[in-house]
PDB file of C-alpha atoms in Angstrom:
ATOM      1  CA  UNK A 277     101.622 -32.884  -5.454  1.00  0.00           C
ATOM      2  CA  UNK A 278     104.088 -33.941  -8.136  1.00  0.00           C
ATOM      3  CA  UNK A 279     103.691 -32.808 -11.792  1.00  0.00           C
ATOM      4  CA  UNK A 280     102.171 -36.150 -12.867  1.00  0.00           C
ATOM      5  CA  UNK A 281      99.660 -35.969 -10.014  1.00  0.00           C
ATOM      6  CA  UNK A 282      98.719 -32.417 -11.006  1.00  0.00           C
ATOM      7  CA  UNK A 283      98.152 -33.535 -14.598  1.00  0.00           C
ATOM      8  CA  UNK A 284      95.900 -36.402 -13.478  1.00  0.00           C
ATOM      9  CA  UNK A 285      93.937 -33.967 -11.291  1.00  0.00           C
ATOM     10  CA  UNK A 286      93.507 -31.644 -14.274  1.00  0.00           C
ATOM     11  CA  UNK A 287      92.249 -34.537 -16.413  1.00  0.00           C
ATOM     12  CA  UNK A 288      89.860 -35.540 -13.610  1.00  0.00           C
ATOM     13  CA  UNK A 289      88.435 -32.003 -13.472  1.00  0.00           C
ATOM     14  CA  UNK A 290      88.015 -31.968 -17.259  1.00  0.00           C
ATOM     15  CA  UNK A 291      86.173 -35.290 -17.079  1.00  0.00           C
ATOM     16  CA  UNK A 292      83.827 -33.953 -14.391  1.00  0.00           C
ATOM     17  CA  UNK A 293      83.100 -30.940 -16.601  1.00  0.00           C
ATOM     18  CA  UNK A 294      82.334 -33.353 -19.437  1.00  0.00           C
ATOM     19  CA  UNK A 295      80.037 -35.344 -17.111  1.00  0.00           C
ATOM     20  CA  UNK A 296      78.100 -32.142 -16.422  1.00  0.00           C
ATOM     21  CA  UNK A 297      77.822 -31.299 -20.099  1.00  0.00           C
ATOM     22  CA  UNK A 298      76.821 -34.767 -21.298  1.00  0.00           C
ATOM     23  CA  UNK A 299      74.437 -35.534 -18.423  1.00  0.00           C
ATOM     24  CA  UNK A 300      72.647 -32.187 -18.676  1.00  0.00           C
ATOM     25  CA  UNK A 301      72.008 -32.821 -22.398  1.00  0.00           C
ATOM     26  CA  UNK A 302      71.205 -36.542 -22.422  1.00  0.00           C
ATOM     27  CA  UNK A 303      70.341 -37.571 -18.852  1.00  0.00           C
ATOM     28  CA  UNK A 304      72.919 -40.360 -18.993  1.00  0.00           C
ATOM     29  CA  UNK A 305      76.643 -41.005 -19.278  1.00  0.00           C
ATOM     30  CA  UNK A 306      78.031 -42.529 -22.466  1.00  0.00           C
ATOM     31  CA  UNK A 307      80.058 -45.734 -22.401  1.00  0.00           C
ATOM     32  CA  UNK A 308      83.047 -43.751 -23.652  1.00  0.00           C
ATOM     33  CA  UNK A 309      82.776 -41.273 -20.776  1.00  0.00           C
ATOM     34  CA  UNK A 310      82.299 -44.068 -18.220  1.00  0.00           C
ATOM     35  CA  UNK A 311      85.393 -45.780 -19.617  1.00  0.00           C
ATOM     36  CA  UNK A 312      87.418 -42.567 -19.267  1.00  0.00           C
ATOM     37  CA  UNK A 313      86.132 -42.073 -15.708  1.00  0.00           C
ATOM     38  CA  UNK A 314      87.088 -45.645 -14.868  1.00  0.00           C
ATOM     39  CA  UNK A 315      90.588 -45.142 -16.279  1.00  0.00           C
ATOM     40  CA  UNK A 316      91.183 -42.054 -14.132  1.00  0.00           C
ATOM     41  CA  UNK A 317      89.319 -42.909 -10.912  1.00  0.00           C
ATOM     42  CA  UNK A 318      89.625 -46.719 -10.982  1.00  0.00           C
ATOM     43  CA  UNK A 319      88.313 -48.638  -7.934  1.00  0.00           C
ATOM     44  CA  UNK A 320      86.236 -45.833  -6.325  1.00  0.00           C
ATOM     45  CA  UNK A 321      84.159 -45.224  -9.475  1.00  0.00           C
ATOM     46  CA  UNK A 322      81.632 -48.078  -9.336  1.00  0.00           C
ATOM     47  CA  UNK A 323      80.856 -47.674  -5.606  1.00  0.00           C
ATOM     48  CA  UNK A 324      80.533 -43.899  -6.160  1.00  0.00           C
ATOM     49  CA  UNK A 325      78.027 -44.483  -8.963  1.00  0.00           C
ATOM     50  CA  UNK A 326      76.138 -46.891  -6.698  1.00  0.00           C
ATOM     51  CA  UNK A 327      75.969 -44.204  -4.002  1.00  0.00           C
ATOM     52  CA  UNK A 328      74.534 -41.768  -6.564  1.00  0.00           C
ATOM     53  CA  UNK A 329      72.044 -44.340  -7.893  1.00  0.00           C
ATOM     54  CA  UNK A 330      70.752 -44.741  -4.333  1.00  0.00           C
ATOM     55  CA  UNK A 331      70.485 -40.941  -3.951  1.00  0.00           C
ATOM     56  CA  UNK A 332      72.813 -40.994  -0.938  1.00  0.00           C
ATOM     57  CA  UNK A 333      74.561 -37.642  -1.460  1.00  0.00           C
ATOM     58  CA  UNK A 334      73.181 -34.721   0.535  1.00  0.00           C
ATOM     59  CA  UNK A 335      74.297 -31.109   0.625  1.00  0.00           C
ATOM     60  CA  UNK A 336      73.829 -29.718   4.120  1.00  0.00           C
ATOM     61  CA  UNK A 337      73.847 -25.928   4.430  1.00  0.00           C
ATOM     62  CA  UNK A 338      73.031 -23.349   7.064  1.00  0.00           C
ATOM     63  CA  UNK A 339      71.946 -19.684   7.106  1.00  0.00           C
ATOM     64  CA  UNK A 340      75.520 -18.414   7.610  1.00  0.00           C
ATOM     65  CA  UNK A 341      76.500 -19.970   4.276  1.00  0.00           C
ATOM     66  CA  UNK A 342      78.595 -22.887   5.501  1.00  0.00           C
ATOM     67  CA  UNK A 343      78.145 -26.136   3.623  1.00  0.00           C
ATOM     68  CA  UNK A 344      79.176 -29.772   4.062  1.00  0.00           C
ATOM     69  CA  UNK A 345      78.147 -32.992   2.375  1.00  0.00           C
ATOM     70  CA  UNK A 346      76.793 -36.114   3.980  1.00  0.00           C
ATOM     71  CA  UNK A 347      77.277 -39.287   1.990  1.00  0.00           C
ATOM     72  CA  UNK A 348      75.720 -42.566   3.042  1.00  0.00           C
ATOM     73  CA  UNK A 349      78.331 -45.146   2.113  1.00  0.00           C
ATOM     74  CA  UNK A 350      77.635 -48.526   0.567  1.00  0.00           C
ATOM     75  CA  UNK A 351      77.749 -50.020   4.080  1.00  0.00           C
ATOM     76  CA  UNK A 352      75.051 -47.609   5.267  1.00  0.00           C
ATOM     77  CA  UNK A 353      77.451 -45.509   7.331  1.00  0.00           C
ATOM     78  CA  UNK A 354      77.094 -41.722   6.971  1.00  0.00           C
ATOM     79  CA  UNK A 355      80.300 -39.777   6.249  1.00  0.00           C
ATOM     80  CA  UNK A 356      80.823 -36.021   6.282  1.00  0.00           C
ATOM     81  CA  UNK A 357      82.880 -34.447   3.508  1.00  0.00           C
ATOM     82  CA  UNK A 358      84.027 -30.870   3.017  1.00  0.00           C
ATOM     83  CA  UNK A 359      83.013 -28.990  -0.147  1.00  0.00           C
ATOM     84  CA  UNK A 360      86.612 -28.570  -1.275  1.00  0.00           C
ATOM     85  CA  UNK A 361      86.898 -32.346  -1.595  1.00  0.00           C
ATOM     86  CA  UNK A 362      89.950 -32.234   0.609  1.00  0.00           C
ATOM     87  CA  UNK A 363      88.406 -34.194   3.472  1.00  0.00           C
ATOM     88  CA  UNK A 364      86.140 -37.174   4.092  1.00  0.00           C
ATOM     89  CA  UNK A 365      85.563 -38.762   7.479  1.00  0.00           C
ATOM     90  CA  UNK A 366      85.865 -42.319   6.066  1.00  0.00           C
ATOM     91  CA  UNK A 367      88.829 -44.597   6.831  1.00  0.00           C
ATOM     92  CA  UNK A 368      89.531 -45.137   3.112  1.00  0.00           C
ATOM     93  CA  UNK A 369      90.209 -41.412   2.658  1.00  0.00           C
ATOM     94  CA  UNK A 370      92.815 -41.445   5.414  1.00  0.00           C
ATOM     95  CA  UNK A 371      94.434 -44.647   4.153  1.00  0.00           C
ATOM     96  CA  UNK A 372      94.159 -44.680   0.339  1.00  0.00           C
ATOM     97  CA  UNK A 373      94.183 -40.945  -0.348  1.00  0.00           C
ATOM     98  CA  UNK A 374      96.368 -39.482   2.388  1.00  0.00           C
ATOM     99  CA  UNK A 375      98.624 -42.291   3.569  1.00  0.00           C
ATOM    100  CA  UNK A 376      99.206 -44.479   0.508  1.00  0.00           C
ATOM    101  CA  UNK A 377      98.432 -41.773  -2.072  1.00  0.00           C
ATOM    102  CA  UNK A 378      97.127 -44.404  -4.516  1.00  0.00           C
ATOM    103  CA  UNK A 379      93.710 -42.786  -5.174  1.00  0.00           C
ATOM    104  CA  UNK A 380      92.800 -39.225  -6.109  1.00  0.00           C
ATOM    105  CA  UNK A 381      89.806 -39.369  -3.792  1.00  0.00           C
ATOM    106  CA  UNK A 382      87.638 -41.836  -1.905  1.00  0.00           C
ATOM    107  CA  UNK A 383      84.326 -43.080  -3.310  1.00  0.00           C
ATOM    108  CA  UNK A 384      82.387 -40.608  -1.130  1.00  0.00           C
ATOM    109  CA  UNK A 385      84.187 -37.524  -2.454  1.00  0.00           C
ATOM    110  CA  UNK A 386      83.930 -38.892  -6.004  1.00  0.00           C
ATOM    111  CA  UNK A 387      80.194 -39.490  -5.477  1.00  0.00           C
ATOM    112  CA  UNK A 388      79.841 -35.844  -4.402  1.00  0.00           C
ATOM    113  CA  UNK A 389      81.704 -34.547  -7.429  1.00  0.00           C
ATOM    114  CA  UNK A 390      79.699 -36.721  -9.813  1.00  0.00           C
ATOM    115  CA  UNK A 391      76.369 -35.971  -8.085  1.00  0.00           C
ATOM    116  CA  UNK A 392      77.080 -32.243  -8.279  1.00  0.00           C
ATOM    117  CA  UNK A 393      78.067 -32.539 -11.953  1.00  0.00           C
ATOM    118  CA  UNK A 394      74.816 -34.402 -12.669  1.00  0.00           C
ATOM    119  CA  UNK A 395      72.713 -32.271 -10.280  1.00  0.00           C
ATOM    120  CA  UNK A 396      71.667 -35.355  -8.307  1.00  0.00           C
ATOM    121  CA  UNK A 397      72.424 -34.387  -4.720  1.00  0.00           C
ATOM    122  CA  UNK A 398      69.680 -33.828  -2.187  1.00  0.00           C
ATOM    123  CA  UNK A 399      69.663 -30.689  -0.014  1.00  0.00           C
ATOM    124  CA  UNK A 400      69.002 -30.094   3.655  1.00  0.00           C
ATOM    125  CA  UNK A 401      68.977 -26.852   5.620  1.00  0.00           C
ATOM    126  CA  UNK A 402      70.156 -26.916   9.247  1.00  0.00           C
ATOM    127  CA  UNK A 403      70.628 -24.236  11.853  1.00  0.00           C
ATOM    128  CA  UNK A 404      74.017 -22.615  12.403  1.00  0.00           C
ATOM    129  CA  UNK A 405      74.297 -24.457  15.720  1.00  0.00           C
ATOM    130  CA  UNK A 406      73.588 -27.821  14.082  1.00  0.00           C
ATOM    131  CA  UNK A 407      76.249 -27.078  11.450  1.00  0.00           C
ATOM    132  CA  UNK A 408      78.738 -26.123  14.149  1.00  0.00           C
ATOM    133  CA  UNK A 409      78.093 -29.431  15.906  1.00  0.00           C
ATOM    134  CA  UNK A 410      78.458 -31.374  12.654  1.00  0.00           C
ATOM    135  CA  UNK A 411      81.829 -29.760  11.930  1.00  0.00           C
ATOM    136  CA  UNK A 412      82.964 -29.968  15.552  1.00  0.00           C
ATOM    137  CA  UNK A 413      82.361 -33.729  15.605  1.00  0.00           C
ATOM    138  CA  UNK A 414      84.400 -34.518  12.491  1.00  0.00           C
ATOM    139  CA  UNK A 415      87.018 -37.177  13.088  1.00  0.00           C
TER     140      UNK A 415
END
């Protein structure tokens, strides 16, 4: 990642920390914070917020400690994302994030980061075998 890209990523992380702080105190995001999020994340922000509003972010974990996220996209399609935020099974991640490099993350990964910051993700426990199959079937 180039120096400008690293700086934008740092700003994004600071904003997510601010989301956590503000949301935990007030239960909402200020217009100023939403404006800053929109400036940094652009097009994926509104769909990500819609995903969160519909409670479509789920943390899936297993007894061995592995964890993935399942995000139901705005089209109703479930996507699997890794906790590091460095992978989503959606086509937009491959195209806009990896190939074109014109977004920091897809709306699903952004929804995860925002849902975690606001403590709005659901949780599901699965067996180790079910987790293995989930990970094995990633595209």
